[in-house]
Coordinates of C-alpha atoms and ligand atoms in Angstrom, one line a residue:
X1066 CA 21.4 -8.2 11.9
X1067 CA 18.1 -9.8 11.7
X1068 CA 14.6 -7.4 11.8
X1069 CA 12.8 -7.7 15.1
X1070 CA 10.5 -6.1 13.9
X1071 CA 8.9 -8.7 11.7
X1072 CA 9.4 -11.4 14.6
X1073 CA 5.4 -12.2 14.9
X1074 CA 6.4 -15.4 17.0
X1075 CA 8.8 -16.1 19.7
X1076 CA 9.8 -19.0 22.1
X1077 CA 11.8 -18.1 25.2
X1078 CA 13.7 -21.3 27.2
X1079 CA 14.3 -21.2 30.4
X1080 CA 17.7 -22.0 31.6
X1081 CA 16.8 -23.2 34.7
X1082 CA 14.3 -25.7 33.3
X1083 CA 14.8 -28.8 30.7
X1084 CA 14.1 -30.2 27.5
X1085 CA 15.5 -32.9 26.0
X1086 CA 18.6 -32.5 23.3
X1087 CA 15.5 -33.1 20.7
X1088 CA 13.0 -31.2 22.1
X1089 CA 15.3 -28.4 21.5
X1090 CA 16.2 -29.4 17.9
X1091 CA 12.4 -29.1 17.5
X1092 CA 12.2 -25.7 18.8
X1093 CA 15.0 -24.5 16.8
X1094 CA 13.7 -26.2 13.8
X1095 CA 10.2 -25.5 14.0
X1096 CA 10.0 -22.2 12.3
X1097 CA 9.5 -19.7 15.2
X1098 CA 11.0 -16.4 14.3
X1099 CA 13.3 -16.3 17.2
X1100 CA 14.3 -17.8 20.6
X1101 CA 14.9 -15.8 23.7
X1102 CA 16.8 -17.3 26.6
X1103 CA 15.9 -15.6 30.0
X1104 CA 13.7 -16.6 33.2
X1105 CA 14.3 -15.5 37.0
X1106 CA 14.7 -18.0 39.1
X1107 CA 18.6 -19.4 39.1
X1108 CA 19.6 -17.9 35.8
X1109 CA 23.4 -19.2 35.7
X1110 CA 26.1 -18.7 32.8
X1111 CA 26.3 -22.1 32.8
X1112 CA 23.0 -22.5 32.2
X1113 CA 22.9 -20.6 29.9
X1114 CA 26.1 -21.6 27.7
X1115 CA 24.6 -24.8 27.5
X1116 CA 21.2 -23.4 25.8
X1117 CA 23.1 -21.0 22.9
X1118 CA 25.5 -23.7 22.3
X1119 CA 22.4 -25.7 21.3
X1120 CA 20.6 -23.0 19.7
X1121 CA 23.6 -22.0 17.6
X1122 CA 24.0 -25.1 16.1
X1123 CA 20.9 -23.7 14.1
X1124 CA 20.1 -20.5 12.0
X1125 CA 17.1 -19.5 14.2
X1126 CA 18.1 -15.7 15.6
X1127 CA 19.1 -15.8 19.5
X1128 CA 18.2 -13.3 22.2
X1129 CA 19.5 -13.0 25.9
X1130 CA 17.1 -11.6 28.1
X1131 CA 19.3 -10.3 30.6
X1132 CA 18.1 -11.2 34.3
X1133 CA 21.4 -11.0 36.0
X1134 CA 25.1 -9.5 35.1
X1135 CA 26.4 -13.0 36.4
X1136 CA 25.1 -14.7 33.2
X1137 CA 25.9 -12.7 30.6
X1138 CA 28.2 -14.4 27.3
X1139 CA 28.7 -13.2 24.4
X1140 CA 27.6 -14.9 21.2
X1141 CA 23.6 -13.8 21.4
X1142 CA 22.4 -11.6 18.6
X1143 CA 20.4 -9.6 21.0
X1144 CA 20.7 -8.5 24.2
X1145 CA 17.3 -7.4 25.9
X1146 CA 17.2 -5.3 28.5
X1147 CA 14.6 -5.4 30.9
X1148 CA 13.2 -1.6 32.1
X1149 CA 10.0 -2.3 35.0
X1150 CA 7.9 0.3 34.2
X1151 CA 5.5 -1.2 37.5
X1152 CA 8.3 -2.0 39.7
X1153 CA 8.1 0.1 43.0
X1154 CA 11.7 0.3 42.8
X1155 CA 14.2 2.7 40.9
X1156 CA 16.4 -0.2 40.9
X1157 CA 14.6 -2.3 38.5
X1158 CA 13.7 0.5 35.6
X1159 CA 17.1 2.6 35.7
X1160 CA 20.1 1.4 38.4
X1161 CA 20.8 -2.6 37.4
X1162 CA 21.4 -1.1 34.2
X1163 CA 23.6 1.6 35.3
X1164 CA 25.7 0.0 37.1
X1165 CA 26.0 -2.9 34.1
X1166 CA 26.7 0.2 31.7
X1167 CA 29.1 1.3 33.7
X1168 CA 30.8 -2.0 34.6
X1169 CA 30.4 -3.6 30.8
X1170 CA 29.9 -0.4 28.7
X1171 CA 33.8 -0.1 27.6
X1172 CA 33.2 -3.8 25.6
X1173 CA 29.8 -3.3 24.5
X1174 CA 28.2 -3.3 21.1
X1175 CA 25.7 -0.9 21.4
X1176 CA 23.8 -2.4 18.4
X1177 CA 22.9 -5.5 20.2
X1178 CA 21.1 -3.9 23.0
X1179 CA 17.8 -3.6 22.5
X1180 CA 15.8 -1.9 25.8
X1181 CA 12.2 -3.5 26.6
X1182 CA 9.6 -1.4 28.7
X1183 CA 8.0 -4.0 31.0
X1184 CA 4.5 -3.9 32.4
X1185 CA 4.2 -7.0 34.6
X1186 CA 0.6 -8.0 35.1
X1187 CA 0.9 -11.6 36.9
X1188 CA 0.7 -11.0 40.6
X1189 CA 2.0 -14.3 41.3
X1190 CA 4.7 -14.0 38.7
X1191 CA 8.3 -14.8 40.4
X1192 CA 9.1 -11.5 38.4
X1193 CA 6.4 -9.2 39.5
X1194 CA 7.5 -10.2 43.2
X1195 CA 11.4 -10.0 42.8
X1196 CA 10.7 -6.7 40.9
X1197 CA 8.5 -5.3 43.9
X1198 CA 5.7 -4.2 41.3
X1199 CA 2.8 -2.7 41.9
X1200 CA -0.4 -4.1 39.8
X1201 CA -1.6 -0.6 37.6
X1202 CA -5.1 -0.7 36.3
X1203 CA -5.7 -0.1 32.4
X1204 CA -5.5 3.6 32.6
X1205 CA -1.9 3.1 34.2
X1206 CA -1.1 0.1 31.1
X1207 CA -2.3 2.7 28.4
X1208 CA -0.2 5.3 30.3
X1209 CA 3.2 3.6 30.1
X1210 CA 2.4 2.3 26.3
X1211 CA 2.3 6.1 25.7
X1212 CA 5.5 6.8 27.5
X1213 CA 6.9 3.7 25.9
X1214 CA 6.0 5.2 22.3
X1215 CA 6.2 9.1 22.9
X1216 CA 8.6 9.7 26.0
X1217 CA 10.9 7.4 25.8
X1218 CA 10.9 5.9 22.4
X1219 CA 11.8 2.3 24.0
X1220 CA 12.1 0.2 20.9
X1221 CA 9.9 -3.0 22.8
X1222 CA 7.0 -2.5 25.1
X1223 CA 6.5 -6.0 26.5
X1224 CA 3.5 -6.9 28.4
X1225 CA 4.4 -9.6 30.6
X1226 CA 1.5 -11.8 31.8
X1227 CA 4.0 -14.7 32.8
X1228 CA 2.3 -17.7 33.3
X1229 CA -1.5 -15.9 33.2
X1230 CA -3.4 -15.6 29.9
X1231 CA -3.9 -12.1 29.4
X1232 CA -7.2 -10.0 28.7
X1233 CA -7.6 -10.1 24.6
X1234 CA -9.4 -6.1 25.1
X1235 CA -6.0 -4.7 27.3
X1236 CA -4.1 -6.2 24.8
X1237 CA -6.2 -4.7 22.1
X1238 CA -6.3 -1.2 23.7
X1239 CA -1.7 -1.0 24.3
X1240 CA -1.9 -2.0 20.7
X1241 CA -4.1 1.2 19.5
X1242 CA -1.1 3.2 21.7
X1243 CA 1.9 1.8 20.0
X1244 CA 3.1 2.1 16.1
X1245 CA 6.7 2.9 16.3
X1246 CA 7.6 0.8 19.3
X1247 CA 7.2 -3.0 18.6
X1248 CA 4.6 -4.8 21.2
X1249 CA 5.2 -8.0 22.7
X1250 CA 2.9 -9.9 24.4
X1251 CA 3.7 -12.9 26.4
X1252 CA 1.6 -15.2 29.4
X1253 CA -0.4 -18.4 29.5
X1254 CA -0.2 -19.2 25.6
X1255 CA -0.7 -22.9 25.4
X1256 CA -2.8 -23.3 22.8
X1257 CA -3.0 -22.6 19.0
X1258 CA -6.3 -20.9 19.4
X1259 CA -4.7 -18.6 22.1
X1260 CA -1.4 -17.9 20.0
X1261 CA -4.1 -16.7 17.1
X1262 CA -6.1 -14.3 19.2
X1263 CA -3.0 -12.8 20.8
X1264 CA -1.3 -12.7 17.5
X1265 CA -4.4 -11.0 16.2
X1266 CA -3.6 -8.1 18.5
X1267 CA 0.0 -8.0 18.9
X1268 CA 3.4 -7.6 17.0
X1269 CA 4.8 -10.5 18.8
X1270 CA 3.6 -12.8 21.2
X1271 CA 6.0 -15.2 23.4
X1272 CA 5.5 -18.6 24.2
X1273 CA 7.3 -20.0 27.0
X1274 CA 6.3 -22.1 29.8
X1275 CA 4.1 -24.1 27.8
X1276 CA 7.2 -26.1 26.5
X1277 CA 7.8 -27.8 29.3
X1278 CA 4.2 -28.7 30.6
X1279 CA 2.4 -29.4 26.3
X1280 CA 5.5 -29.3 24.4
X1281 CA 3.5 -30.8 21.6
X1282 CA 0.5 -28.1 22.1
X1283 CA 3.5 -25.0 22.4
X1284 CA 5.1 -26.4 19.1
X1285 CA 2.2 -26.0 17.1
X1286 CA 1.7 -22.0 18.0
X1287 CA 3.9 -21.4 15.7
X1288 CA 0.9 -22.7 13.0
X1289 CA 0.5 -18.8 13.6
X1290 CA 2.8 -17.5 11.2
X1291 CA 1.6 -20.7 8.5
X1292 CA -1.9 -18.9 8.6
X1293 CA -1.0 -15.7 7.4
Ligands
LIG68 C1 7.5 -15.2 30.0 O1 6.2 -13.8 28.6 C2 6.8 -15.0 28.6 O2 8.4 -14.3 30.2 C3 5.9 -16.2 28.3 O3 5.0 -16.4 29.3 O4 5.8 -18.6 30.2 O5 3.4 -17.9 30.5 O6 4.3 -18.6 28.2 P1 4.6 -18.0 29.6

């Protein structure tokens, strides 16, 4: 199994969106650490066959981030499970999961699971509104970093700006939180300069819609892990 650990740079593909057969030879080939396949709008297990049996072809580790029980496969390395730490709703930090533990648990490899606290900060996100979250202020970030690390030992605390560049000093202060569990940043990286500044202050960032509006400008984030 590979280290997540070290993973400093990530690409996640969307299944619902496209890239040509080369484009995604590119991303598998351009020396990101590791690609995660998850969005939230119209994930399908078509979909999202069609993506790993691409990705697989290469040696480039392979994450599901799962969205919905409907498209699950086997054949990822990972499986990442989404907890909403700012979701008003039970249902999106404990009872998806229970009820897929309870369906699935009998087949699955309990290795492969890897849970992901998830602070979603994009108001206009599709996933902050299909997760009912409620927007917490910095205290309430530095809060669930804490419970991340200390209460609940989640190995990930992920904080999800989706489509929004973040704020370089919240990042800065979860990071000052968190040394056993991993941080993952992700939101409105498009740029090299961007990738650097968040890399600066995370473990790992993710870059994700950017390959489908600069996929020239996304490929060359990944100049992050050349620089260091
Ligand atoms: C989305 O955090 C990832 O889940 C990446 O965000 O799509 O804005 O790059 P972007």
């Amino acid at each position: 199994m590979y280290n997540q650990k070290t993973w400093r740079h990530v690409f996640k593909l969307d299944p619902n969106k496209t890239l040509t057969d080369e484009q995604l030879n590119h991303v598998c080939q351009s020396g990101t650490d590791a690609i995660v396949v998850g969005g939230t709008d119209h994930v399908t297990l078509d979909g999202v066959l069609d993506l790993l049996s691409h990705i697989r072809r290469f040696t480039v580790p392979c994450v599901l981030e799962v969205s919905t029980l409907d498209a699950v496969t086997p054949g990822f390395d990972y499986y990442h499970i989404p907890m909403v730490l700012n979701s008003q709703e039970k249902k999106w930090m404990m009872d998806i999961q229970h009820n897929a533990i309870k369906e699935y648990g009998h087949m699955l490899n309990w290795q492969e699971l890897v849970a992901e606290g998830y602070v979603i900060m994009n108001e206009e996100s599709k996933a902050y509104q299909l997760a009912n979250c409620q927007l917490p202020d910095y205290d309430d970030v530095i809060a669930y970093a804490q419970m991340a690390e200390h209460l609940f030992r989640l190995p990930l605390f992920y904080l999800e700006y989706s489509g929004k560049y973040g704020d370089p000093e919240l990042v800065k202060r979860v990071k000052a939180e968190l040394s056993h569990t991993q941080f993952v940043y992700g939101g409105g990286i498009t740029t090299l300069k961007q990738a650097e500044e968040m890399a600066a202050l995370a473990d790992t960032i993710v870059v994700g819609n950017s390959l489908y509006t600069d996929f020239d400008q996304a490929i060359e984030t990944v100049a992050i892990k050349h620089n260091e």
